[in-house]
Amino acid sequence: MKFLEYKAKGIFARYGIPVPRGVVASRPEEIRDPPLRAMVKAQVLIGGRGKAGGIRPADGIAEIRDVAGRILGMDIHGYTVRTVYVEERLDIEREMYLSFTIDRSARDTLLIASSMGGVEIEAVPHEQLFMEHVPALVGLHPYVLRALTRALGLEGHLAEKVADIARRSYDLYRAEDAELVEINPLVITKDHRVVAGDAKLVVDDNAEYRHLEYAKLDQDRTPLEEEAHAKGITFVQLDGDIGVIANGAGLTMATLDILNLKGGKGGTFLDLGGTDDPDRVAQAFEILIKAKPSVILLNIFGGITKADTVAQGVKRALDGMHATVPVVARIKGVNEDRAREILKGVGMHSADTIEEAAELAVQVRRGGV
Amino acid sequence: MKFLEYKAKGIFARYGIPVPRGVVASRPEEIRDPPLRAMVKAQVLIGGRGKAGGIRPADGIAEIRDVAGRILGMDIHGYTVRTVYVEERLDIEREMYLSFTIDRSARDTLLIASSMGGVEIEAVPHEQLFMEHVPALVGLHPYVLRALTRALGLEGHLAEKVADIARRSYDLYRAEDAELVEINPLVITKDHRVVAGDAKLVVDDNAEYRHLEYAKLDQDRTPLEEEAHAKGITFVQLDGDIGVIANGAGLTMATLDILNLKGGKGGTFLDLGGTDDPDRVAQAFEILIKAKPSVILLNIFGGITKADTVAQGVKRALDGMHATVPVVARIKGVNEDRAREILKGVGMHSADTIEEAAELAVQVRRGGV
Amino acid sequence: MSRTAVLLTRKTRLLVQGITGHQGTFHTRAMLDYGTKVVAGVRAGKGGTKVEGVSVYDTVREAVATKRANASIVFVPAPFANDAILEAIEGGVGLVVVITERIPFHDALEFVPYARSKGCTIIGPNCPGIISPGQSKAGIMPSHIFSAGDVGVVSRSGTLTYEIVNEMTRAGFGQSTCIGIGGDPIIGTNTVEALALFQKDRATKRIVVVGEIGGTAEEEAAEFIKKHVTKPVVAYVAGRTAPAGKRMGHAGAIIQGTRGTAESKVKAFADAGVPVAEYPRDAAALLGST
Amino acid sequence: MSRTAVLLTRKTRLLVQGITGHQGTFHTRAMLDYGTKVVAGVRAGKGGTKVEGVSVYDTVREAVATKRANASIVFVPAPFANDAILEAIEGGVGLVVVITERIPFHDALEFVPYARSKGCTIIGPNCPGIISPGQSKAGIMPSHIFSAGDVGVVSRSGTLTYEIVNEMTRAGFGQSTCIGIGGDPIIGTNTVEALALFQKDRATKRIVVVGEIGGTAEEEAAEFIKKHVTKPVVAYVAGRTAPAGKRMGHAGAIIQGTRGTAESKVKAFADAGVPVAEYPRDAAALLGST
């Protein structure tokens, strides 16, 4: 789960992390009582807003509304700006970087900090990064914070403030099941406050059941992905036109790769998982059909999965939606012959291997079959 | 740090563990608004109150005051009752046992429970005990509580209540740096409440700095031990008459043992620790002299400890208190010759080994020297 | 005759946590049919009953004490899985196979290092389990596609592995042990650790690594192979066409910025002298040329 | 010539945490004088300074990176000791000797198992440290009473051990390594673990165990000796006259109910065929007859 900046900042504030004062709006005239020396910031779930012109200064209510009006509706890397955040403009003395994230290799949490803030962390040279693991079994102890503030060259009150923000960020990271808590830039103002200039928060989708309050947030999903998510279906929209559906994430990825090697391009990643419940299969196919693929490529390798009930689900969806989209299927599993029978009834093309199925799908798309 | 029952129950209540309603008093006439069906309970830091007659039922204010008057001032295993706790008398359906304590061998926390409550846990047969470790690194998880309530033969609401009390007891154990959190009996009342019938709490002395609010509690110490504790001196009063002082806990114990083998009996355990600061030594000796020993046996094995400054401290204390108690000393360490000189000046007897020193102390005590 | 294998042999005494659920019951039957010594099931409140002829206990400790179980397979739903896994670790089993998917990784950040500190091996979470063909299966994979042999297989995915193993079996390359290490970002046994086990195992002569996008497990595996693996290794990497920033089904299968791409993984294997199959079925063919 | 020893040898590169304190500075000098390779000190805020010629760093990580320290000795006061110990463990040293006394045992309940999970050995807390005579000292014991030899000494106490070792040295029984395991209830390395190290160590031919009342370390040691120790062992137990329920100086030296008595410990040793000295000085004499 990703969070728009203003929502992330709301959560940060709950943990006592200082954030600038701000107001949110989806139309210029909604902006009331904003900070009068402001930054107007596009709220989109993608980086690079600043360079794209999505973050601009404005002074006074009139200019703020004017600038907001120009930012609202902008397209930033494919994302339409529907919300702006009008925030107190900070007098920046120094910008730093601070984040907690998961280190998969070390199977541990990684604290990353840098005295180079306000830029993409990937662009910061390795020797400019402070990195320290924070093991979940013992938690964040003062020695890490001492090393952190030392690496940032901070002393006295500023060191204490940054250490405190780091401690609170880690609490947030743990308690909110975050994958990423990032403050970039972490700003020292000219009047010696330490404030989260930006706030990025990504929460583990698998922990949604522990944070039901987040379930309805704006997500980085297309409307169809959102619909699939609501139904518990693993679905990603891609930029090709062949609808790929398979069982298992790895197999679905491999099917897309093979399709590509055969000259086709996948328009969907749809992982049926282990299900052979015809109702679930039908639901998944409905999503798939709504994605308007030119052809559907179905690849089931079901050692245990019952192929015939999968086929029933496919048939049910095609019939129910009066869909005429051609289906190329490669089905292996229990009752695979019966499955082929059922799908032949809806005009399905059949293949023995993924490779053949992929080739066939490409041919069908070209109108060659 | 040990706690009188009513103080322990106050802390238990803070953690949401149900305790009976009660009032505390040090004189019968102080008892106001007590539960009218009551148990009057002697508040002493020693077990076996019940058998000694320190816990008695009483009904109505008159009888309660009368019974309290008889309990106050009682001597229970050497402890004078200065406080009574007048508590709601429970209608007991069942008594159980629950505790969290430290398991030194396993270097872990041990949860002990039994469906035999209200008796000394040492007397309960091993097969009647439920025991499960609770590792600090991961904490108390539901599987432990499920096993616990199952072992106690509980189901439904009662199981939930007991699991909840166990969870809260563990929280208390961790947060209060407890060595022991014991509820014995843990009572199920006839109206299906689950209540801590008694409450025992022992907090790690080493964690006193994290719990300064406990520093002034009644402790299981003699007044002289209390005085020593306040001065940071490690001192235990024993029932012999020879004042033993040494440096290091193990060496002090060994000195007491050797004294015993030589026919003497130690009256004090006084561990000087690593200090050779004459002021600290003098303070320790003052405590020792107040214990009125017939002889003092001083044993210093100081590889690094400066023997002469230790001797200066001894002299200062003896001079300052005009004490005439004979001192037998065995001193090894830096400047040990100079130390002997100093102590010879105050009439000290000197020995080369602990064994000789112990023998000499016994002789001196018998007037043989 | 006793054969060696990695982690799981015919002697392994398995208990099933969550045996009374649909999946638990179904796969208990399937594992029994395969010859796995499923000695006990665990489900609080169902102690004393039987599932597929297997005695059910209320706690892991009872199951271990009564039936000398030394491994566990976990089917318990995600919200209760952490508890079940800790119960298994504390109960003293040496191997815990976690089938459950969608466990929050913050839970794994605790139970994975804790298991390690107790000398307990975790496989998964979110994995198909482990099978030593002809000996035992602690997992949900279709048994009939496997055959006993000398190829060790380590994989981040389920059905894709079945596809590859099926082809291997048809081509005559039987398997010593197949470990589905799982598709989550935090897993108990990673690719490098599985490789180390196969390198040591006498029954394993060759190794297949099935990787996918996300993280750097394959890059680390390639590095490890260069330094420590003397047995021939072939690899397949899924997700060559996956876009950046999208989670491809597995919680761990995501390209983040420029990290975790298939190109990087394929290149790392190539640099380590590990042939990488273009199509899944080619893995078996590549094995033939090692 | 390189000699074996337990845990600490002349090659050990020691860092001192809390080097700028009175005790830290004093014992840094003493350890240097003994020949210990004290390669660095750590004290936050004092990085860049020197103590007794030893470079001080702000963090353990810097000290390890710059000076390749592989062991640490902790003099940091109790309220900050947990933090210092965790810093040492995470900093990657393999041995942490904790001199600090009065550390709450709830802290030790965390750092002791955590150290173990990271393959780090903790000695202490509340201990005099460890010395391999003639090689190195990571501790606060008076150096001059020790002599190199073949007796391993494990002890829960400080000065009492000096007394015993002094007598051993006079009687010609030099020591391979002496480990003061500490007087706290929760310690990083216990008597059994020290015995296991001595049993394995080629430089150790005989062993002295110095025990005291409280807990069951000696009973477990006796059991372990019976089963696993082939080298001769003699013992001493302090506290035969200690009353029940009183803490005798060490946090761990307390008879609780009927548990932890000297009688029980002496009996356990006798049952295991371990001679128990009546007087501390007798330990040396008993060694002569083993």
Short mmCIF file of N, CA and C in Angstrom, two decimals, chain A residues 179-271:
data_model
loop_
_atom_site.label_atom_id
_atom_site.label_comp_id
_atom_site.label_asym_id
_atom_site.label_seq_id
_atom_site.Cartn_x
_atom_site.Cartn_y
_atom_site.Cartn_z
N GLU A 179 7.03 -1.26 4.59
CA GLU A 179 8.16 -1.71 3.79
C GLU A 179 9.17 -0.59 3.66
N LEU A 180 8.65 0.62 3.68
CA LEU A 180 9.50 1.78 3.49
C LEU A 180 8.94 2.96 4.27
N VAL A 181 9.80 3.56 5.08
CA VAL A 181 9.50 4.86 5.69
C VAL A 181 10.64 5.75 5.25
N GLU A 182 10.33 6.75 4.46
CA GLU A 182 11.41 7.56 3.88
C GLU A 182 11.12 9.03 4.08
N ILE A 183 12.11 9.75 4.58
CA ILE A 183 12.00 11.20 4.72
C ILE A 183 13.09 11.81 3.85
N ASN A 184 12.67 12.39 2.75
CA ASN A 184 13.65 12.91 1.78
C ASN A 184 13.08 14.11 1.06
N PRO A 185 13.46 15.31 1.46
CA PRO A 185 14.54 15.60 2.39
C PRO A 185 14.07 15.66 3.84
N LEU A 186 14.98 15.32 4.74
CA LEU A 186 14.82 15.67 6.15
C LEU A 186 15.49 17.03 6.29
N VAL A 187 14.67 18.03 6.62
CA VAL A 187 15.14 19.42 6.51
C VAL A 187 15.55 19.99 7.86
N ILE A 188 16.71 20.63 7.90
CA ILE A 188 17.03 21.51 9.03
C ILE A 188 16.72 22.92 8.54
N THR A 189 15.83 23.60 9.26
CA THR A 189 15.44 24.95 8.83
C THR A 189 16.43 25.97 9.38
N LYS A 190 16.34 27.17 8.85
CA LYS A 190 17.24 28.22 9.32
C LYS A 190 17.02 28.54 10.79
N ASP A 191 15.79 28.28 11.28
CA ASP A 191 15.55 28.51 12.71
C ASP A 191 15.71 27.20 13.51
N HIS A 192 16.49 26.27 12.97
CA HIS A 192 16.94 25.09 13.71
C HIS A 192 15.85 24.09 14.08
N ARG A 193 14.77 24.11 13.30
CA ARG A 193 13.83 23.01 13.45
C ARG A 193 14.30 21.88 12.55
N VAL A 194 13.86 20.65 12.87
CA VAL A 194 14.12 19.52 11.98
C VAL A 194 12.76 18.98 11.56
N VAL A 195 12.50 18.98 10.26
CA VAL A 195 11.16 18.75 9.73
C VAL A 195 11.22 17.78 8.55
N ALA A 196 10.22 16.90 8.45
CA ALA A 196 10.12 16.01 7.30
C ALA A 196 9.62 16.79 6.09
N GLY A 197 10.52 17.11 5.16
CA GLY A 197 10.15 17.88 3.98
C GLY A 197 9.22 17.10 3.07
N ASP A 198 9.54 15.83 2.86
CA ASP A 198 8.64 14.94 2.12
C ASP A 198 8.48 13.69 2.98
N ALA A 199 7.48 12.89 2.67
CA ALA A 199 7.24 11.68 3.46
C ALA A 199 6.76 10.59 2.53
N LYS A 200 7.49 9.49 2.53
CA LYS A 200 7.06 8.37 1.70
C LYS A 200 6.80 7.19 2.63
N LEU A 201 5.68 6.53 2.40
CA LEU A 201 5.32 5.40 3.24
C LEU A 201 4.74 4.31 2.36
N VAL A 202 5.31 3.13 2.45
CA VAL A 202 4.74 1.97 1.76
C VAL A 202 4.50 0.90 2.82
N VAL A 203 3.26 0.42 2.88
CA VAL A 203 2.89 -0.59 3.88
C VAL A 203 2.71 -1.93 3.19
N ASP A 204 3.18 -2.96 3.83
CA ASP A 204 3.08 -4.34 3.34
C ASP A 204 1.63 -4.70 3.01
N ASP A 205 1.35 -5.04 1.76
CA ASP A 205 -0.02 -5.43 1.38
C ASP A 205 -0.50 -6.61 2.21
N ASN A 206 0.42 -7.51 2.55
CA ASN A 206 0.01 -8.70 3.30
C ASN A 206 -0.44 -8.37 4.71
N ALA A 207 -0.10 -7.17 5.19
CA ALA A 207 -0.50 -6.79 6.54
C ALA A 207 -1.78 -5.98 6.55
N GLU A 208 -2.45 -5.94 5.41
CA GLU A 208 -3.67 -5.13 5.30
C GLU A 208 -4.67 -5.48 6.41
N TYR A 209 -4.74 -6.76 6.76
CA TYR A 209 -5.73 -7.16 7.78
C TYR A 209 -5.43 -6.56 9.15
N ARG A 210 -4.20 -6.11 9.36
CA ARG A 210 -3.88 -5.46 10.64
C ARG A 210 -4.08 -3.96 10.56
N HIS A 211 -4.39 -3.45 9.38
CA HIS A 211 -4.49 -1.99 9.21
C HIS A 211 -5.67 -1.69 8.30
N LEU A 212 -6.84 -2.11 8.73
CA LEU A 212 -8.01 -2.01 7.86
C LEU A 212 -8.32 -0.57 7.51
N GLU A 213 -7.84 0.37 8.35
CA GLU A 213 -8.09 1.78 8.08
C GLU A 213 -7.42 2.23 6.79
N TYR A 214 -6.43 1.47 6.30
CA TYR A 214 -5.74 1.87 5.08
C TYR A 214 -6.35 1.26 3.82
N ALA A 215 -7.29 0.33 4.01
CA ALA A 215 -7.75 -0.48 2.88
C ALA A 215 -8.33 0.39 1.76
N LYS A 216 -8.89 1.56 2.14
CA LYS A 216 -9.57 2.35 1.11
C LYS A 216 -8.74 3.49 0.57
N LEU A 217 -7.45 3.46 0.82
CA LEU A 217 -6.59 4.54 0.34
C LEU A 217 -6.47 4.54 -1.17
N ASP A 218 -6.12 5.70 -1.72
CA ASP A 218 -5.71 5.76 -3.12
C ASP A 218 -4.54 4.82 -3.28
N GLN A 219 -4.61 3.97 -4.26
CA GLN A 219 -3.51 3.07 -4.48
C GLN A 219 -2.96 3.25 -5.87
N ASP A 220 -1.75 2.77 -6.03
CA ASP A 220 -1.10 2.87 -7.32
C ASP A 220 -1.62 1.74 -8.21
N ARG A 221 -2.94 1.76 -8.46
CA ARG A 221 -3.55 0.71 -9.25
C ARG A 221 -4.45 1.32 -10.30
N THR A 222 -4.57 0.64 -11.43
CA THR A 222 -5.56 1.04 -12.42
C THR A 222 -6.93 0.65 -11.86
N PRO A 223 -8.01 1.25 -12.43
CA PRO A 223 -9.34 0.89 -11.92
C PRO A 223 -9.59 -0.62 -11.98
N LEU A 224 -9.11 -1.26 -13.05
CA LEU A 224 -9.34 -2.70 -13.19
C LEU A 224 -8.51 -3.48 -12.15
N GLU A 225 -7.29 -3.00 -11.91
CA GLU A 225 -6.47 -3.63 -10.86
C GLU A 225 -7.15 -3.49 -9.50
N GLU A 226 -7.76 -2.32 -9.30
CA GLU A 226 -8.46 -2.08 -8.04
C GLU A 226 -9.62 -3.06 -7.88
N GLU A 227 -10.35 -3.26 -8.97
CA GLU A 227 -11.48 -4.19 -8.94
C GLU A 227 -10.98 -5.61 -8.63
N ALA A 228 -9.90 -5.99 -9.29
CA ALA A 228 -9.33 -7.32 -9.04
C ALA A 228 -8.89 -7.46 -7.58
N HIS A 229 -8.20 -6.41 -7.10
CA HIS A 229 -7.71 -6.43 -5.72
C HIS A 229 -8.87 -6.64 -4.74
N ALA A 230 -9.95 -5.91 -4.99
CA ALA A 230 -11.11 -6.02 -4.11
C ALA A 230 -11.65 -7.44 -4.09
N LYS A 231 -11.50 -8.14 -5.21
CA LYS A 231 -11.97 -9.53 -5.29
C LYS A 231 -10.89 -10.53 -4.90
N GLY A 232 -9.74 -10.01 -4.48
CA GLY A 232 -8.68 -10.92 -4.05
C GLY A 232 -7.99 -11.63 -5.20
N ILE A 233 -8.02 -11.00 -6.39
CA ILE A 233 -7.41 -11.61 -7.56
C ILE A 233 -6.09 -10.91 -7.87
N THR A 234 -5.06 -11.71 -8.11
CA THR A 234 -3.74 -11.16 -8.38
C THR A 234 -3.65 -10.79 -9.85
N PHE A 235 -3.66 -9.51 -10.12
CA PHE A 235 -3.80 -9.01 -11.49
C PHE A 235 -2.99 -7.75 -11.68
N VAL A 236 -2.19 -7.72 -12.75
CA VAL A 236 -1.43 -6.53 -13.10
C VAL A 236 -1.69 -6.22 -14.57
N GLN A 237 -1.98 -4.93 -14.85
CA GLN A 237 -2.18 -4.54 -16.25
C GLN A 237 -0.85 -4.20 -16.88
N LEU A 238 -0.60 -4.75 -18.06
CA LEU A 238 0.66 -4.51 -18.76
C LEU A 238 0.36 -3.80 -20.08
N ASP A 239 1.40 -3.44 -20.82
CA ASP A 239 1.11 -2.61 -21.99
C ASP A 239 1.01 -3.38 -23.31
N GLY A 240 0.96 -4.71 -23.26
CA GLY A 240 0.71 -5.49 -24.47
C GLY A 240 -0.79 -5.71 -24.67
N ASP A 241 -1.12 -6.61 -25.57
CA ASP A 241 -2.54 -6.80 -25.87
C ASP A 241 -3.00 -8.25 -25.74
N ILE A 242 -2.10 -9.14 -25.39
CA ILE A 242 -2.52 -10.54 -25.21
C ILE A 242 -2.76 -10.79 -23.73
N GLY A 243 -3.95 -11.28 -23.43
CA GLY A 243 -4.32 -11.50 -22.04
C GLY A 243 -3.74 -12.81 -21.53
N VAL A 244 -2.78 -12.70 -20.59
CA VAL A 244 -2.13 -13.90 -20.09
C VAL A 244 -2.69 -14.26 -18.72
N ILE A 245 -3.09 -15.51 -18.59
CA ILE A 245 -3.58 -16.01 -17.31
C ILE A 245 -2.97 -17.38 -17.10
N ALA A 246 -2.45 -17.59 -15.89
CA ALA A 246 -1.83 -18.88 -15.58
C ALA A 246 -2.01 -19.13 -14.09
N ASN A 247 -1.55 -20.28 -13.64
CA ASN A 247 -1.67 -20.54 -12.20
C ASN A 247 -0.29 -20.56 -11.56
N GLY A 248 -0.09 -19.65 -10.64
CA GLY A 248 1.21 -19.51 -10.00
C GLY A 248 1.92 -18.29 -10.54
N ALA A 249 2.53 -17.50 -9.64
CA ALA A 249 3.18 -16.25 -10.05
C ALA A 249 4.35 -16.53 -10.98
N GLY A 250 5.17 -17.49 -10.65
CA GLY A 250 6.35 -17.80 -11.45
C GLY A 250 5.95 -18.28 -12.84
N LEU A 251 4.95 -19.14 -12.89
CA LEU A 251 4.51 -19.68 -14.18
C LEU A 251 3.89 -18.57 -15.03
N THR A 252 3.17 -17.67 -14.40
CA THR A 252 2.55 -16.58 -15.14
C THR A 252 3.64 -15.67 -15.73
N MET A 253 4.64 -15.36 -14.91
CA MET A 253 5.76 -14.58 -15.43
C MET A 253 6.44 -15.30 -16.58
N ALA A 254 6.68 -16.60 -16.40
CA ALA A 254 7.36 -17.37 -17.44
C ALA A 254 6.53 -17.39 -18.72
N THR A 255 5.20 -17.49 -18.58
CA THR A 255 4.33 -17.50 -19.75
C THR A 255 4.44 -16.18 -20.51
N LEU A 256 4.48 -15.09 -19.77
CA LEU A 256 4.67 -13.77 -20.39
C LEU A 256 6.01 -13.71 -21.12
N ASP A 257 7.05 -14.24 -20.49
CA ASP A 257 8.39 -14.23 -21.09
C ASP A 257 8.39 -15.03 -22.39
N ILE A 258 7.76 -16.20 -22.34
CA ILE A 258 7.73 -17.08 -23.51
C ILE A 258 6.94 -16.42 -24.65
N LEU A 259 5.82 -15.83 -24.29
CA LEU A 259 5.02 -15.12 -25.27
C LEU A 259 5.86 -14.06 -25.98
N ASN A 260 6.66 -13.37 -25.19
CA ASN A 260 7.53 -12.33 -25.72
C ASN A 260 8.56 -12.93 -26.69
N LEU A 261 9.14 -14.07 -26.28
CA LEU A 261 10.13 -14.73 -27.14
C LEU A 261 9.49 -15.17 -28.45
N LYS A 262 8.20 -15.43 -28.42
CA LYS A 262 7.50 -15.86 -29.63
C LYS A 262 6.94 -14.69 -30.42
N GLY A 263 7.24 -13.47 -29.98
CA GLY A 263 6.84 -12.30 -30.74
C GLY A 263 5.54 -11.66 -30.29
N GLY A 264 4.99 -12.11 -29.18
CA GLY A 264 3.76 -11.50 -28.67
C GLY A 264 4.06 -10.60 -27.49
N LYS A 265 3.04 -9.88 -27.04
CA LYS A 265 3.25 -9.01 -25.91
C LYS A 265 2.07 -9.12 -24.95
N GLY A 266 2.35 -9.45 -23.70
CA GLY A 266 1.30 -9.65 -22.72
C GLY A 266 0.65 -8.36 -22.29
N GLY A 267 -0.67 -8.39 -22.16
CA GLY A 267 -1.39 -7.21 -21.69
C GLY A 267 -1.85 -7.36 -20.26
N THR A 268 -1.77 -8.57 -19.75
CA THR A 268 -2.17 -8.79 -18.36
C THR A 268 -1.26 -9.84 -17.72
N PHE A 269 -1.09 -9.68 -16.42
CA PHE A 269 -0.51 -10.71 -15.58
C PHE A 269 -1.65 -11.13 -14.68
N LEU A 270 -2.19 -12.35 -14.86
CA LEU A 270 -3.28 -12.78 -14.01
C LEU A 270 -2.93 -14.15 -13.46
N ASP A 271 -2.71 -14.16 -12.15
CA ASP A 271 -2.31 -15.40 -11.49
C ASP A 271 -3.52 -16.02 -10.80
#
